[in-house]
Each structure stands twice: as structure tokens, then as C-alpha cells.
Coordinates of C-alpha atoms in Angstrom, one line a residue:
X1 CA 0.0 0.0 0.0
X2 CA 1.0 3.1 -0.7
X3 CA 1.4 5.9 1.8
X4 CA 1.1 9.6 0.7
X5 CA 2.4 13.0 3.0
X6 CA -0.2 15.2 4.0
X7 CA 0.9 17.6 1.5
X8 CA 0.4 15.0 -1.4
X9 CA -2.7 13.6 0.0
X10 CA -4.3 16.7 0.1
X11 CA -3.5 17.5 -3.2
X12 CA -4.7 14.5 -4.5
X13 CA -8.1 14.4 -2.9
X14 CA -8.9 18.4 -3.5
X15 CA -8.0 17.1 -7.2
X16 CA -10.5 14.0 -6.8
X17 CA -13.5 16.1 -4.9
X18 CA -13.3 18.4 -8.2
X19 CA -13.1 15.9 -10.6
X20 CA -16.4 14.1 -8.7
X21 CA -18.1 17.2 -7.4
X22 CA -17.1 16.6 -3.9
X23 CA -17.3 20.3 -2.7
X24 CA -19.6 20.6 0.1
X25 CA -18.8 22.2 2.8
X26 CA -18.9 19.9 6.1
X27 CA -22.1 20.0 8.7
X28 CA -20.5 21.7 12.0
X29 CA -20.5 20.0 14.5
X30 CA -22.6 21.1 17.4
X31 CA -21.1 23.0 20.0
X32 CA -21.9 21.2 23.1
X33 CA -21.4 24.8 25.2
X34 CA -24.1 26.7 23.2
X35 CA -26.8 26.8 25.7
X36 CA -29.0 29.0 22.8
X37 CA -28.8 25.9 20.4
X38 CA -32.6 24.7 20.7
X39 CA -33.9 21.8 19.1
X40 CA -31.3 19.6 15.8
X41 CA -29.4 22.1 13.5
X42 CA -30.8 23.2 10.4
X43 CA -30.8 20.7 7.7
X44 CA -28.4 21.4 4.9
X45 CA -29.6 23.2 2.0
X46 CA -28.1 23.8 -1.5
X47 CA -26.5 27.3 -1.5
X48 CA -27.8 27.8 -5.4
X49 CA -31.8 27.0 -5.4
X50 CA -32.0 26.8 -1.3
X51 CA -33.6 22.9 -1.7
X52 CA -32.6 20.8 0.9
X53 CA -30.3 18.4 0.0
X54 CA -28.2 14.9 2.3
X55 CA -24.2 16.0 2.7
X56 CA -22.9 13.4 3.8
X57 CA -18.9 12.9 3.5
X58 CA -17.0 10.4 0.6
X59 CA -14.8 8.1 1.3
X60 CA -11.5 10.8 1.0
X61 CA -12.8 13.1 4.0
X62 CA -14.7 15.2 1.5
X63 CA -17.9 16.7 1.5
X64 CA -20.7 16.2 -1.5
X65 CA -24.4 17.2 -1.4
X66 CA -27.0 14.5 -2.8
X67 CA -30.2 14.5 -3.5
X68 CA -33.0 13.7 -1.4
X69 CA -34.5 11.0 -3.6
X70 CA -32.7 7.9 -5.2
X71 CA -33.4 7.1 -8.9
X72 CA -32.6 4.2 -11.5
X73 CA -29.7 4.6 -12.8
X74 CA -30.5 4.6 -16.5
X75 CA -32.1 7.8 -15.1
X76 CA -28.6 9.7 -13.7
X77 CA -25.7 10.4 -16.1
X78 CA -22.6 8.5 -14.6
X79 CA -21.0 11.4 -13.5
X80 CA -24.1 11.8 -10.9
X81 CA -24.1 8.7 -9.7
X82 CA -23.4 7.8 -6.2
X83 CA -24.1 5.3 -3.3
X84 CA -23.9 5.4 0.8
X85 CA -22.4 2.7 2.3
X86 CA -21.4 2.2 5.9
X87 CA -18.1 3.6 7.3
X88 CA -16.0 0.9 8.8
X89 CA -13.2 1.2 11.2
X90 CA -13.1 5.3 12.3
X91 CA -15.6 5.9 10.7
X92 CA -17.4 3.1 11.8
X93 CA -21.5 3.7 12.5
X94 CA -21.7 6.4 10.2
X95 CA -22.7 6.7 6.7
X96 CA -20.4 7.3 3.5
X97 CA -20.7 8.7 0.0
X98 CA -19.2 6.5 -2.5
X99 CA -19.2 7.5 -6.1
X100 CA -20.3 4.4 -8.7
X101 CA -18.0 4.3 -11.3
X102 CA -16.0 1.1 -11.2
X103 CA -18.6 -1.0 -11.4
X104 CA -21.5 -0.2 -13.5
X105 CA -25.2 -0.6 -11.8
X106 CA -27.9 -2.3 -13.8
X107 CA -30.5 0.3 -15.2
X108 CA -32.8 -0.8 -12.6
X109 CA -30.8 -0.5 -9.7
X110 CA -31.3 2.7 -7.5
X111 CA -28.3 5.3 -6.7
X112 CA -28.6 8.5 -5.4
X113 CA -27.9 11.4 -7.3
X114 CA -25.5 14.4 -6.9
X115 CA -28.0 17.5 -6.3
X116 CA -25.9 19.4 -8.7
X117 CA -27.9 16.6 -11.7
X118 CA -31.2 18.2 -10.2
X119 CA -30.9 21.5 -8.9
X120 CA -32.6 23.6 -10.8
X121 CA -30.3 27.0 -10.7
X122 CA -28.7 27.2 -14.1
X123 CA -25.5 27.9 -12.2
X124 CA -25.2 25.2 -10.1
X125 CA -22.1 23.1 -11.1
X126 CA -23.2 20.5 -14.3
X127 CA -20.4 18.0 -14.5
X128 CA -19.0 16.9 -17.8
X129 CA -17.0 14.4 -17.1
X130 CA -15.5 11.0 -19.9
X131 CA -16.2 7.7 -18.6

């Protein structure tokens, strides 16, 4: 296995999060010494058309907002396409976003789609990606 320094891992993910659309910001984490916090935090929402949207972090300790439906995948360009799994060892317990791209899904099966494929703001960030 190879190991990278924290200069070249960090290059290599913020190059990877680009490439898949991995550029959430992260939830904060709740301060445990805000006595004013009543009540969950807000859900996140896309900073484009305001819809809510599931940030959840990938698999590289980067950030990327989905959509709050899943769809077949002969539905959602491969670019789009990703998948939550369960986090194992660290991470274990929590839920991780995995793009699909090795491995291509049957037409039928369901994925979850990047928000960017459905947000409606003709800004938000349209991936062009080769396969």
C-alpha cells in the first residue's frame, strides 16, 4: 500500500473532490457549550436554489451534497451517480458517499444522485466528465 504525506494527499483528494463534485462544505458540529442551540441544527440546503439536500462525507474526507431521492440509474448520467455505504473502522457507524464508477449498476438498480444533476439554478455546477 502506498502511503502519501499530507501535502500530497491533500492535493490528491482536492483534485479528486473536483473531478467528482465533492465540494460541500462539512455540517458543523454542534457546539456542546451553546446553551441558545434549541432543538437539531438546520438541515443542509443547496447554497444555489435553497432545496434541501443529504451532505454526507465520501470516502476521501470530503464533502458532497445529494439528492434527497434515489433514482434508477439509466435515469442519472454517470458522472451523478453515487451510493452510501457504511463507514468501517473510524468511521465506523456512520454513513459514507461513495461514487459508482467502477462498477457499472444495472439500469434498474437505484443510486442516489448528486443535487448538482437536479438542482434547478442554471449555475449550479453540471459535470462533464468522460467515462
Amino acid at each position: 500500500m502506498v502511503e502519501l504525506c499530507d501535502g500530497c494527499w491533500n492535493r490528491l483528494t482536492n483534485d479528486l473532490a473536483m473531478l467528482e463534485g465533492a465540494t460541500a462544505t462539512p455540517c458543523p458540529a454542534p457546539d456542546p457549550d451553546d446553551v441558545e442551540a434549541i432543538g437539531p441544527p438546520e438541515p443542509p440546503t443547496c447554497p444555489k436554489c435553497h432545496h434541501l439536500v443529504r451532505r454526507y462525507p465520501t470516502n476521501y474526507n470530503k464533502w458532497v451534497d445529494l439528492a434527497t431521492c434515489d433514482l434508477p440509474a439509466k435515469d442519472v448520467p454517470e458522472p451523478y451517480r453515487w451510493r452510501l455505504t457504511k463507514g468501517t473502522g473510524n468511521r465506523a457507524g456512520t454513513w459514507i458517499a461513495v461514487r459508482v464508477h467502477v462498477i457499472d449498476p444495472r439500469p434498474s438498480d437505484l443510486v442516489t444522485p448528486a443535487h448538482a444533476f437536479l438542482c434547478p439554478d442554471e449555475e449550479a455546477e453540471r459535470q462533464d466528465l468522460a467515462p
